[in-house]
PDB file of C-alpha atoms and ligand atoms in Angstrom:
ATOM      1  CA  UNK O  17     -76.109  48.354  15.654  1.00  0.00           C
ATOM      2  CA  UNK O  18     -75.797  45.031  14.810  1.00  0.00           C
ATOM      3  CA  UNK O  19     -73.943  41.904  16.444  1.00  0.00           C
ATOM      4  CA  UNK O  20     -72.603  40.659  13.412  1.00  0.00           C
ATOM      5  CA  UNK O  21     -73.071  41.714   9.626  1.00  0.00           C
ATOM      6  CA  UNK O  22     -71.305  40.200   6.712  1.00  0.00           C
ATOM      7  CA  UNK O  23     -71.439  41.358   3.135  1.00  0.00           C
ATOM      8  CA  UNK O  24     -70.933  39.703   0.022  1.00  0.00           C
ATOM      9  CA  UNK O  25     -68.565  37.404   1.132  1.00  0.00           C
ATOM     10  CA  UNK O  26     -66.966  34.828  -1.098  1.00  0.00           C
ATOM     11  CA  UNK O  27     -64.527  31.993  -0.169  1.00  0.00           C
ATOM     12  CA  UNK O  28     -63.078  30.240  -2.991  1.00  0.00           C
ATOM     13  CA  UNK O  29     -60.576  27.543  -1.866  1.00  0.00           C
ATOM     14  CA  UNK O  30     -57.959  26.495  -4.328  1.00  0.00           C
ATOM     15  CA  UNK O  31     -56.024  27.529  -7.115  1.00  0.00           C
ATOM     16  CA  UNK O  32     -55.800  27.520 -10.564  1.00  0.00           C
ATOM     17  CA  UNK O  33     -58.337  25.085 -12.345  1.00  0.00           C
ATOM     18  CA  UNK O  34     -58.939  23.426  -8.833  1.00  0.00           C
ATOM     19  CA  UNK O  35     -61.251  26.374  -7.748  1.00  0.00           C
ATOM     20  CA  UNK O  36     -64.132  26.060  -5.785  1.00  0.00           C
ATOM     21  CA  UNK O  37     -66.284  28.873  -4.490  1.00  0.00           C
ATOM     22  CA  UNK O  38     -67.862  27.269  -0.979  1.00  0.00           C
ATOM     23  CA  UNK O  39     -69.366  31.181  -0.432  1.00  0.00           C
ATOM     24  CA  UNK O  40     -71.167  33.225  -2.751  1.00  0.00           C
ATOM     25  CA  UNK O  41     -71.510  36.768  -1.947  1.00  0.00           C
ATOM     26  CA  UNK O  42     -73.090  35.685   0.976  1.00  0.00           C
ATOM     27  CA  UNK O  43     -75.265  38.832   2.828  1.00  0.00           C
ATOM     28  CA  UNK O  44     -76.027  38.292   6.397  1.00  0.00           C
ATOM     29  CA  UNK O  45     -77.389  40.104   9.807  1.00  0.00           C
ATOM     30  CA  UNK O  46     -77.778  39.512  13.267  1.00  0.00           C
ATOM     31  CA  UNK O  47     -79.262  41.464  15.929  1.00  0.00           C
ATOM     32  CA  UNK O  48     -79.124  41.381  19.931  1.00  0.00           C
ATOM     33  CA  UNK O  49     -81.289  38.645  21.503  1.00  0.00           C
ATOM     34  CA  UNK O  50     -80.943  37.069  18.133  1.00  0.00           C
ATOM     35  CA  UNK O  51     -80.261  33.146  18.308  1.00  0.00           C
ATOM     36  CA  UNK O  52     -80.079  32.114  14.710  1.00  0.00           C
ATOM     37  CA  UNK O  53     -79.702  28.249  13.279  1.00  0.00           C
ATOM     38  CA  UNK O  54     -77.967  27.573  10.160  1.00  0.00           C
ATOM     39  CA  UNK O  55     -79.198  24.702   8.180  1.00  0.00           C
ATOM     40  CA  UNK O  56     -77.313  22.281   5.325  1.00  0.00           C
ATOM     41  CA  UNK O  57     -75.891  19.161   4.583  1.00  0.00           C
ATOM     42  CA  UNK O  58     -72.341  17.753   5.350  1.00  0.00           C
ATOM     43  CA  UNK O  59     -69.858  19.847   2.734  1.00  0.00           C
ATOM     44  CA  UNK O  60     -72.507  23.046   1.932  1.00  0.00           C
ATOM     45  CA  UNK O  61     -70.219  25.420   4.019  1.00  0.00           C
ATOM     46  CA  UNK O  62     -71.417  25.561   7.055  1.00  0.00           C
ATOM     47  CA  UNK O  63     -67.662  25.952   9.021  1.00  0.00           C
ATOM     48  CA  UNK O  64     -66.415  27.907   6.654  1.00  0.00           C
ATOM     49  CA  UNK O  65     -68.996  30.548   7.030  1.00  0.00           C
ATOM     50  CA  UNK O  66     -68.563  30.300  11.126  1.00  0.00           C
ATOM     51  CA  UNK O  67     -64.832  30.747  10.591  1.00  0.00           C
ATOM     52  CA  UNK O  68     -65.330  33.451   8.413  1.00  0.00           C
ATOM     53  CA  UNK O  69     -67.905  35.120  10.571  1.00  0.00           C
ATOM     54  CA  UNK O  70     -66.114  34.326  13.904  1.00  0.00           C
ATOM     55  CA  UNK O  71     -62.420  36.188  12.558  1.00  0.00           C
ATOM     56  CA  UNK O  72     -60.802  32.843  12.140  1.00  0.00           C
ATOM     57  CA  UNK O  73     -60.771  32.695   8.533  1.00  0.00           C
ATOM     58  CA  UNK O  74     -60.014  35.649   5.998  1.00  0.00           C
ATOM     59  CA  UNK O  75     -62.768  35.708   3.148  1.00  0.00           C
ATOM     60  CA  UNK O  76     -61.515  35.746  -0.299  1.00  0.00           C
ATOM     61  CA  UNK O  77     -63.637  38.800  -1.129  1.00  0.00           C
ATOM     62  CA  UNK O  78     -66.718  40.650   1.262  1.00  0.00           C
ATOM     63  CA  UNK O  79     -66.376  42.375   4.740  1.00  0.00           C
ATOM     64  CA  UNK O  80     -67.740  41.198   7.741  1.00  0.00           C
ATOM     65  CA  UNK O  81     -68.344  43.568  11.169  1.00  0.00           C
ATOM     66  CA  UNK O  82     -68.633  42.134  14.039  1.00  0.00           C
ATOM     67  CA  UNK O  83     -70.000  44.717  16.908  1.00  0.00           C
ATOM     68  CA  UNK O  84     -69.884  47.362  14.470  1.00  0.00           C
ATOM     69  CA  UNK O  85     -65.763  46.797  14.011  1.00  0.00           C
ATOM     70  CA  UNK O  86     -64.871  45.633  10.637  1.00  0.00           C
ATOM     71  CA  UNK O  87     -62.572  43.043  10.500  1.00  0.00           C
ATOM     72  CA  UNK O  88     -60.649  43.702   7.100  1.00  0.00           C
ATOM     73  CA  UNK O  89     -57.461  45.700   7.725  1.00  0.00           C
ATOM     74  CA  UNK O  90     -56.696  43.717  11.259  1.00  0.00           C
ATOM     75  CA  UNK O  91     -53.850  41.791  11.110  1.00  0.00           C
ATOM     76  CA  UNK O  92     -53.333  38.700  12.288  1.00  0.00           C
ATOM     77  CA  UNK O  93     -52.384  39.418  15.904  1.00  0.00           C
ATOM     78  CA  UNK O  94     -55.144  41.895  16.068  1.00  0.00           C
ATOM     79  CA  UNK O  95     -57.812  39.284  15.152  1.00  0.00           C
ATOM     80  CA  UNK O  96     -56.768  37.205  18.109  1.00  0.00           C
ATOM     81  CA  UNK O  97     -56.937  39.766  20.146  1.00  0.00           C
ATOM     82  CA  UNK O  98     -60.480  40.828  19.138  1.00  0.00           C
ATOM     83  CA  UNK O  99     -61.640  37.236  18.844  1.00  0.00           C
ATOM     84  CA  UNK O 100     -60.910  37.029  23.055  1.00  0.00           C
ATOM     85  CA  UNK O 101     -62.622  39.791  23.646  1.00  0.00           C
ATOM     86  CA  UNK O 102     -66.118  39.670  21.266  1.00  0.00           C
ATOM     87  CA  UNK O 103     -65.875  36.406  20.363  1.00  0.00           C
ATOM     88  CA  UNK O 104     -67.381  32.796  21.863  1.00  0.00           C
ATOM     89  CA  UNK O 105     -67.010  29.638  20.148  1.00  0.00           C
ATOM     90  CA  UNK O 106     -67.832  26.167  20.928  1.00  0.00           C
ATOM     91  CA  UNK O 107     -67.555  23.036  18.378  1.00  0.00           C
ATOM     92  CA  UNK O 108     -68.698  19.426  18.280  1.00  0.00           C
ATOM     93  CA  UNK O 109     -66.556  18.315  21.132  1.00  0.00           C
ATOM     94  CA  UNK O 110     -66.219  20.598  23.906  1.00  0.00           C
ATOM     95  CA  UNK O 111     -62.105  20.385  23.661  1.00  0.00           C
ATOM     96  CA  UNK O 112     -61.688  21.269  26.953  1.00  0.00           C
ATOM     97  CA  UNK O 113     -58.214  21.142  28.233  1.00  0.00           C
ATOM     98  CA  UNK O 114     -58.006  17.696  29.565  1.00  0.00           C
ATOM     99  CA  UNK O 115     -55.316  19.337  32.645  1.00  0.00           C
ATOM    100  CA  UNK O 116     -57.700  21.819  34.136  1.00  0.00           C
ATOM    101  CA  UNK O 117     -60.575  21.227  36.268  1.00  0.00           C
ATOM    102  CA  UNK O 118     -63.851  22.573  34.942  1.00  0.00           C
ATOM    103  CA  UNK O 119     -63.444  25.874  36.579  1.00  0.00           C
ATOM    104  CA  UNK O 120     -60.350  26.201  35.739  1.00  0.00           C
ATOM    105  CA  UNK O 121     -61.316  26.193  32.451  1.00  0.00           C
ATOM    106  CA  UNK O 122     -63.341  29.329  32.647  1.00  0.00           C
ATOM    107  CA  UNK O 123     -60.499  30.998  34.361  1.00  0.00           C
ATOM    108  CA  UNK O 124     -58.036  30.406  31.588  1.00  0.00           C
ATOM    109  CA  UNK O 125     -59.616  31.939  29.173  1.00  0.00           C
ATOM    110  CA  UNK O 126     -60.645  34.825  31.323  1.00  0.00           C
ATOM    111  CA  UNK O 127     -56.751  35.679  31.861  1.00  0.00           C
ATOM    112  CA  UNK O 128     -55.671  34.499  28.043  1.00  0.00           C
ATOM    113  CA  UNK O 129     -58.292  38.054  27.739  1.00  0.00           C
ATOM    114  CA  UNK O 130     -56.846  39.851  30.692  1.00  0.00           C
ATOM    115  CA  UNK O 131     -59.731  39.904  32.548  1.00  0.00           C
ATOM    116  CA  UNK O 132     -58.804  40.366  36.396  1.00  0.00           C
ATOM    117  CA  UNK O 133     -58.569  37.320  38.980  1.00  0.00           C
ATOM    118  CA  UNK O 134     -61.524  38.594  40.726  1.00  0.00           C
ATOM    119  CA  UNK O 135     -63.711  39.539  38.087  1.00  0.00           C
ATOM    120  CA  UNK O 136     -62.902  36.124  36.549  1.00  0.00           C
ATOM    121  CA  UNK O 137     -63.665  33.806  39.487  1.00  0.00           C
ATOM    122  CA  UNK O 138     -67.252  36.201  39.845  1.00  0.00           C
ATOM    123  CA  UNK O 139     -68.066  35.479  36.285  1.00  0.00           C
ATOM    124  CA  UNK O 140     -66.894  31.536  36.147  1.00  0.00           C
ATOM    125  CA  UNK O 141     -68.987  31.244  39.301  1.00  0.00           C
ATOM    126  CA  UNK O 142     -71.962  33.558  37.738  1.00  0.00           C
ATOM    127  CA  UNK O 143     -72.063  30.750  34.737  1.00  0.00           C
ATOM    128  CA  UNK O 144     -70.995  27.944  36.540  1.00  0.00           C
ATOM    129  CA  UNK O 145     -74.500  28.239  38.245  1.00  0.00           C
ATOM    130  CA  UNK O 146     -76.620  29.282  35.052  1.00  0.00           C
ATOM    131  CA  UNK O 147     -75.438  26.389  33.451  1.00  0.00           C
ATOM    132  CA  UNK O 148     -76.242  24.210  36.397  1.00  0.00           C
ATOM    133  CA  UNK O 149     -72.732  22.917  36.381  1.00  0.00           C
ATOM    134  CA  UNK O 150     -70.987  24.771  39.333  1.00  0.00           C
ATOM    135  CA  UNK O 151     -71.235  20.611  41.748  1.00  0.00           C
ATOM    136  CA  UNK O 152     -68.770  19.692  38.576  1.00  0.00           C
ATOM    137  CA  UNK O 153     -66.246  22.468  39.776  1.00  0.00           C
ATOM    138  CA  UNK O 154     -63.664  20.720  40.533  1.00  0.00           C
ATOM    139  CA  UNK O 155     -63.398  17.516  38.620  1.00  0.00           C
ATOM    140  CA  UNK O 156     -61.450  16.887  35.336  1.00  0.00           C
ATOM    141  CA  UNK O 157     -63.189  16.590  31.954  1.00  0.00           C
ATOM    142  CA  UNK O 158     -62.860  13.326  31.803  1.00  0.00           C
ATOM    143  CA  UNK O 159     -64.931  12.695  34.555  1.00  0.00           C
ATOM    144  CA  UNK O 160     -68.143  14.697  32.883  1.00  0.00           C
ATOM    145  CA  UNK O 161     -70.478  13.151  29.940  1.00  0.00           C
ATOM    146  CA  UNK O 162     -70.608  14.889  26.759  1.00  0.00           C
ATOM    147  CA  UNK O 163     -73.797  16.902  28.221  1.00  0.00           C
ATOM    148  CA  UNK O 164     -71.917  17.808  30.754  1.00  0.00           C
ATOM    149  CA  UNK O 165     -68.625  18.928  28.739  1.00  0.00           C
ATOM    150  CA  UNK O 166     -70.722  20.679  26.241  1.00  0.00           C
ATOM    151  CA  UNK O 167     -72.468  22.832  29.366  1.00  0.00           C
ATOM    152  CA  UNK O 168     -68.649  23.396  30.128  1.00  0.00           C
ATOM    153  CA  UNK O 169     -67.851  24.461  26.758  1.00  0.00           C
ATOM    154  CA  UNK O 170     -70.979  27.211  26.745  1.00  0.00           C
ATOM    155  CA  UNK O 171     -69.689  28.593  29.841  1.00  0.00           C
ATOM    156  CA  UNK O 172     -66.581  28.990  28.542  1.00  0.00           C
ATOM    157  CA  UNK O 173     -67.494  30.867  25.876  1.00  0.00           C
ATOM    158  CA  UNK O 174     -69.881  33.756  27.512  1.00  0.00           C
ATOM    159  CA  UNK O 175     -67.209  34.217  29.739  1.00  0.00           C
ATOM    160  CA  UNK O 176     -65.441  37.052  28.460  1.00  0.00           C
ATOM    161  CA  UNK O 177     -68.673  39.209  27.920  1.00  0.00           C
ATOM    162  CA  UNK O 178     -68.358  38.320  23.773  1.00  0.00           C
ATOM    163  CA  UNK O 179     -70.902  40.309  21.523  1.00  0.00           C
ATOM    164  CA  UNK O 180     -71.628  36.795  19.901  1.00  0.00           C
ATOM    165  CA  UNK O 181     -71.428  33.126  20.300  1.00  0.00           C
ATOM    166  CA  UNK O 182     -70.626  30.753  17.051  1.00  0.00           C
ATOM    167  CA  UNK O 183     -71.378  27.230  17.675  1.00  0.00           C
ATOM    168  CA  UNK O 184     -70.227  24.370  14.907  1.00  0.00           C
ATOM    169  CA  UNK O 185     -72.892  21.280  15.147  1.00  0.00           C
ATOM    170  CA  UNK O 186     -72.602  21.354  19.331  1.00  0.00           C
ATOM    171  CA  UNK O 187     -74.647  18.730  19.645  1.00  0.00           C
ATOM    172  CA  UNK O 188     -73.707  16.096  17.010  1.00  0.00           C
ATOM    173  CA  UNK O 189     -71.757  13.934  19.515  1.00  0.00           C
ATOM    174  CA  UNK O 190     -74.522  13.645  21.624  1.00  0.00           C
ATOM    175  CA  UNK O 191     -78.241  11.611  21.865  1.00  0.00           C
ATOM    176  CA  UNK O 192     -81.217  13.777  20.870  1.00  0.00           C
ATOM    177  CA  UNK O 193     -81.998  14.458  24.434  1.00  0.00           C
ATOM    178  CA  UNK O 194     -78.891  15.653  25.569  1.00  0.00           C
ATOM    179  CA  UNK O 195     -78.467  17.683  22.658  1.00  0.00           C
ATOM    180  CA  UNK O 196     -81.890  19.545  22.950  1.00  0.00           C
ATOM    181  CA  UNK O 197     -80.794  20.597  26.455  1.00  0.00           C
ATOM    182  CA  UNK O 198     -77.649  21.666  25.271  1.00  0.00           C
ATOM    183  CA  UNK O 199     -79.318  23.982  22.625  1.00  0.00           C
ATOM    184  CA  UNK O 200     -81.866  25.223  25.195  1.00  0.00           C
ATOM    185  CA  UNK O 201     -79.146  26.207  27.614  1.00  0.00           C
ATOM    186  CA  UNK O 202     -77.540  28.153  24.713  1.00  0.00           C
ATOM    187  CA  UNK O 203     -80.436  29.844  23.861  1.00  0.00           C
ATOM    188  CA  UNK O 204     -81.075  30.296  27.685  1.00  0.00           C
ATOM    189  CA  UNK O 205     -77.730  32.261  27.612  1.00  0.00           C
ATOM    190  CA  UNK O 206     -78.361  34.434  24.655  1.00  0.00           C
ATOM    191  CA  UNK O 207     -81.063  35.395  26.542  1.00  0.00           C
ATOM    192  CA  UNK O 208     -79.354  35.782  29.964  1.00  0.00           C
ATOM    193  CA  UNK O 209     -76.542  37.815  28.508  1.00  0.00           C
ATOM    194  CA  UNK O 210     -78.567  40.161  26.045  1.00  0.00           C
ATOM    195  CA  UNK O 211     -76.315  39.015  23.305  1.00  0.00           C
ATOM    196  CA  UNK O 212     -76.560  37.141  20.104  1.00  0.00           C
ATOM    197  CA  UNK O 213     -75.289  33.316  18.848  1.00  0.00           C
ATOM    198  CA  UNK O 214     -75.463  31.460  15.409  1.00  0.00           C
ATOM    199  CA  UNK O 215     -75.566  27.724  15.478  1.00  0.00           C
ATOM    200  CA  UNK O 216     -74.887  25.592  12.378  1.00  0.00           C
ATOM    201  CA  UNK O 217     -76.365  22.299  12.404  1.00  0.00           C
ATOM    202  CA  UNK O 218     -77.310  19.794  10.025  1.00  0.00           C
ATOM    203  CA  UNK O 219     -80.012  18.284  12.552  1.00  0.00           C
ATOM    204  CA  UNK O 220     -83.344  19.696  11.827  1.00  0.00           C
ATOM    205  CA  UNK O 221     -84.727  18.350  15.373  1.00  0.00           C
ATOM    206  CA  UNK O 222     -82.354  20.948  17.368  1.00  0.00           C
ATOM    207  CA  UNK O 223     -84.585  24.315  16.461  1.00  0.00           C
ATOM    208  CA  UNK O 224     -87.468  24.215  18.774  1.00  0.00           C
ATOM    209  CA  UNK O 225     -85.580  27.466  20.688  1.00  0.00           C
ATOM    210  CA  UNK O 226     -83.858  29.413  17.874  1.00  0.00           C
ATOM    211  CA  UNK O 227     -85.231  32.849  16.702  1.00  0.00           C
ATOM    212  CA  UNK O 228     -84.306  32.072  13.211  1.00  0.00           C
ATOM    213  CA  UNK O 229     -83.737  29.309  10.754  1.00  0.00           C
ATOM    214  CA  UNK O 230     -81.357  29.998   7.611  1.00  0.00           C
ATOM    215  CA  UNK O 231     -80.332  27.498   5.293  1.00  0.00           C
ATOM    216  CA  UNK O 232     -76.639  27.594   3.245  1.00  0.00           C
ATOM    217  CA  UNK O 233     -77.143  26.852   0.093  1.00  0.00           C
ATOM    218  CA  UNK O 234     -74.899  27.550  -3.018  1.00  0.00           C
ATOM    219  CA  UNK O 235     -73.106  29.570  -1.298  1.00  0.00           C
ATOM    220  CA  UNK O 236     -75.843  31.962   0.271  1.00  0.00           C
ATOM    221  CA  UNK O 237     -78.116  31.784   3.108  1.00  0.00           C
ATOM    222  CA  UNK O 238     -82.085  31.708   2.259  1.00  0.00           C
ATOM    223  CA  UNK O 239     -84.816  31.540   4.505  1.00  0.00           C
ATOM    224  CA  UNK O 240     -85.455  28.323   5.576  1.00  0.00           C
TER     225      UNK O 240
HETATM  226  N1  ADP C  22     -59.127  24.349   3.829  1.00  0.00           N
HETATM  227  C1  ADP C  22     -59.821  23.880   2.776  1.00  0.00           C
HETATM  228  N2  ADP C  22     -59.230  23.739   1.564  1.00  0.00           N
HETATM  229  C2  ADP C  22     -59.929  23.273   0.504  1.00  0.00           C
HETATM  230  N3  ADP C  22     -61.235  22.945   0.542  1.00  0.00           N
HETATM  231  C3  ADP C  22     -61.872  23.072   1.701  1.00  0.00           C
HETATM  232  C4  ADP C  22     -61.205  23.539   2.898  1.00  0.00           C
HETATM  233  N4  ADP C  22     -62.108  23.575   3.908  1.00  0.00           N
HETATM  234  C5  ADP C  22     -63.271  23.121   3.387  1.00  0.00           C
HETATM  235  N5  ADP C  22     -63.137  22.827   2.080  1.00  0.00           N
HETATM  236  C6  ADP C  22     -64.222  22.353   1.172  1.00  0.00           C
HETATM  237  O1  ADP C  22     -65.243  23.334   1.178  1.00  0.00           O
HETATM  238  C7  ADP C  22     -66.524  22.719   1.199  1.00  0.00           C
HETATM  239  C8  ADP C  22     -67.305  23.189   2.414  1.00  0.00           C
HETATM  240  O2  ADP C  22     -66.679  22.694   3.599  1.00  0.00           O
HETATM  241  P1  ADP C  22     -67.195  23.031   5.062  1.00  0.00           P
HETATM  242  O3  ADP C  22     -67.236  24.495   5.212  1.00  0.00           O
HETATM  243  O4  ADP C  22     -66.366  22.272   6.021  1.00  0.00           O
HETATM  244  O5  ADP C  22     -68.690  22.466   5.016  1.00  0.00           O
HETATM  245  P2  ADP C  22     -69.659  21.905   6.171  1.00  0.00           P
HETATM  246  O6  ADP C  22     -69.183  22.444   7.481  1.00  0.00           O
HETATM  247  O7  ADP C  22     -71.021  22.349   5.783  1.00  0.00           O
HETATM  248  O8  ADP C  22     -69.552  20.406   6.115  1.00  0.00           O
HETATM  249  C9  ADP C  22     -66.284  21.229   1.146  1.00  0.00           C
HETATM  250  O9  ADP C  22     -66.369  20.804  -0.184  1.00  0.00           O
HETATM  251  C10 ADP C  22     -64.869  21.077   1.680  1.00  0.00           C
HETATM  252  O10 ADP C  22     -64.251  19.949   1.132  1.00  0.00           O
HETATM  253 MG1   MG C  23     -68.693  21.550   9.275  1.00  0.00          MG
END
């Protein structure tokens, strides 16, 4: 079964003779172990299609399973509640809540899914340490670099066990080296957890450790 699948999805945003169709009937799979990069310039789609895939944007036409669910017919409440559970996300800045120490972090979102206290603190420790992070415990994010709160935001989002992890440009606030550790760690992860992630960049340099490179382009995805 696969991780995520999404067919013929359109997004046209707008009304009347302000239309403009960002997706395509857009077709799209991805399989466990799969870490897939999504390639195209500044305004081709890119977050749109992430929303859309990740449950936090309806499409205008197309279905899209994740884990085998399909997501039309949930309402909105329902979405939320499957987004904490299967889904991970992280963006271009970590947005880490700037009250919580970094392991704190982790254990908010575990009980925003439920999860138990002690199954929580196992798994923010578990990730702490795979993302070679755990000596930052205990400090605020304002203390960490933007390596360092990016590392935070990966954590943060394998920590409820999620089938897949979406990540919007997660390194285009940092230098190139940062960045390519960043995207190693996440493919580290997918790796580590048996489970599947789809990066959207617009920085060719970040795809040394991806298993596949798509590019978005009128409103499909080709092989890059
Ligand atoms: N909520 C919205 N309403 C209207 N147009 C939008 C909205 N979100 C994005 N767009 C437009 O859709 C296109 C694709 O945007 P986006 O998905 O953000 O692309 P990317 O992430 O590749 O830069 C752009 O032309 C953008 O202006
Ligand atoms: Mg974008």
């Amino acid at each position: 079964m696969s991780m995520l699948e999404l067919r013929q999805v359109r997004k046209v945003y707008g009304d009347g003779d302000s239309q403009t169709a960002v997706l395509n009937g857009l077709d799209f799979k991805v399989e466990a172990g799969e870490f897939v990069a999504v390639l195209g310039p500044s305004g081709s789609g890119k977050s749109t299609f992430l929303s859309i895939a990740g449950a936090l944007l309806a499409p205008t036409s197309g279905e899209v399973f994740i884990d085998g669910e399909a997501l039309s017919g949930k309402s909105e409440k329902e979405r939320a509640d499957f987004r904490l559970r299967k889904i991970g996300f992280m963006f271009q800045s970590a947005q880490l809540l700037p009250f919580l120490k970094v392991k704190e972090q982790l254990l908010f979102s575990a009980k925003q899914a439920n999860i138990q206290s002690a199954e929580g603190n196992r798994r923010a420790n578990e990730l702490l340490d795979q993302l070679h992070i755990s000596h930052r415990s205990n400090v605020y994010p304002e203390k960490l670099s933007g390596g360092e709160k990016q590392r935070v935001a990966i954590a943060r989002a394998w920590m409820n066990h999620p089938a897949i992890l979406f990540a919007d440009e997660p390194t285009a606030s940092l230098d190139f080296e940062r960045g390519k550790e960043v995207v190693r760690m996440l493919a580290d992860a997918v790796r580590t957890e048996g489970k599947a992630a789809v990066m959207v960049t617009h920085d060719q340099r970040m795809l040394e450790w991806c298993t596949r490179v798509l590019r978005l382009e009128n409103g499909i995805l080709r092989e890059a």
